[in-house]
Amino acid sequence: FVEDMDSDDLWLKSHLEDIVDRYAHKVIAILDQQIVGVGTSIAELQQTLAAHYPQRVPLIFEVPTREEFECLL
């Protein structure tokens, strides 16, 4: 379980720039090193994920805009 979270976190880090370009101002869920959900809020996404992955806990990430991302660097 912890290994899955670590691998999803590493996957996010290695794809972060592409994710920022594609999903700015969205909330994404990552499971098994792939994006399994996209929404406009964490609550919306969690509801969808609970229906599709009831026994799993995906990594949920609020994607910043390109400007916000560059300010973080």
Short mmCIF file of C-alpha atoms in Angstrom, two decimals:
data_model
loop_
_atom_site.label_atom_id
_atom_site.label_comp_id
_atom_site.label_asym_id
_atom_site.label_seq_id
_atom_site.Cartn_x
_atom_site.Cartn_y
_atom_site.Cartn_z
CA PHE A 1 0.00 0.00 0.00
CA VAL A 2 2.71 2.52 0.94
CA GLU A 3 4.72 1.45 -2.09
CA ASP A 4 1.74 2.30 -4.33
CA MET A 5 1.52 5.77 -2.83
CA ASP A 6 5.25 6.31 -3.24
CA SER A 7 5.19 5.19 -6.87
CA ASP A 8 2.18 7.41 -7.61
CA ASP A 9 3.94 10.35 -5.95
CA LEU A 10 7.07 9.73 -8.01
CA TRP A 11 4.95 9.41 -11.16
CA LEU A 12 3.28 12.76 -10.39
CA LYS A 13 6.65 14.44 -9.86
CA SER A 14 8.03 13.11 -13.13
CA HIS A 15 4.94 14.22 -15.11
CA LEU A 16 4.16 17.43 -13.23
CA GLU A 17 4.89 19.93 -16.02
CA ASP A 18 2.69 18.09 -18.51
CA ILE A 19 -0.06 17.76 -15.90
CA VAL A 20 0.10 21.50 -15.13
CA ASP A 21 -0.19 22.31 -18.84
CA ARG A 22 -3.12 19.97 -19.38
CA TYR A 23 -5.08 20.08 -16.10
CA ALA A 24 -4.54 23.58 -14.65
CA HIS A 25 -7.22 24.52 -12.10
CA LYS A 26 -8.50 20.94 -11.94
CA VAL A 27 -8.25 18.23 -9.32
CA ILE A 28 -6.80 14.92 -10.48
CA ALA A 29 -6.62 11.46 -8.96
CA ILE A 30 -3.67 9.17 -9.60
CA LEU A 31 -3.74 5.43 -9.02
CA ASP A 32 -1.24 2.86 -10.25
CA GLN A 33 0.77 5.58 -11.98
CA GLN A 34 -2.05 6.85 -14.16
CA ILE A 35 -4.70 9.54 -13.94
CA VAL A 36 -7.97 7.83 -13.02
CA GLY A 37 -10.13 10.90 -12.46
CA VAL A 38 -10.39 14.61 -13.16
CA GLY A 39 -12.80 17.03 -11.49
CA THR A 40 -13.35 20.61 -10.49
CA SER A 41 -13.35 19.94 -6.74
CA ILE A 42 -11.96 17.40 -4.30
CA ALA A 43 -15.47 16.55 -3.07
CA GLU A 44 -16.72 15.85 -6.60
CA LEU A 45 -13.72 13.70 -7.40
CA GLN A 46 -13.87 11.75 -4.13
CA GLN A 47 -17.51 10.86 -4.79
CA THR A 48 -16.69 9.53 -8.25
CA LEU A 49 -13.63 7.64 -6.99
CA ALA A 50 -15.54 6.02 -4.11
CA ALA A 51 -17.95 4.52 -6.65
CA HIS A 52 -15.21 3.23 -8.97
CA TYR A 53 -12.41 2.36 -6.52
CA PRO A 54 -14.10 1.61 -3.17
CA GLN A 55 -11.13 -0.31 -1.74
CA ARG A 56 -8.39 2.01 -2.99
CA VAL A 57 -7.04 5.39 -1.93
CA PRO A 58 -5.72 7.32 -4.91
CA LEU A 59 -3.37 10.27 -4.71
CA ILE A 60 -5.46 13.45 -5.11
CA PHE A 61 -3.74 16.58 -6.36
CA GLU A 62 -5.03 20.11 -6.97
CA VAL A 63 -3.24 21.21 -10.13
CA PRO A 64 -1.91 24.77 -10.12
CA THR A 65 -1.85 27.08 -13.13
CA ARG A 66 1.43 27.46 -15.00
CA GLU A 67 1.98 30.83 -13.26
CA GLU A 68 1.35 29.35 -9.81
CA PHE A 69 3.62 26.41 -10.62
CA GLU A 70 6.47 28.68 -11.70
CA CYS A 71 6.12 30.75 -8.52
CA LEU A 72 6.59 27.58 -6.49
CA LEU A 73 9.91 26.78 -8.15
#
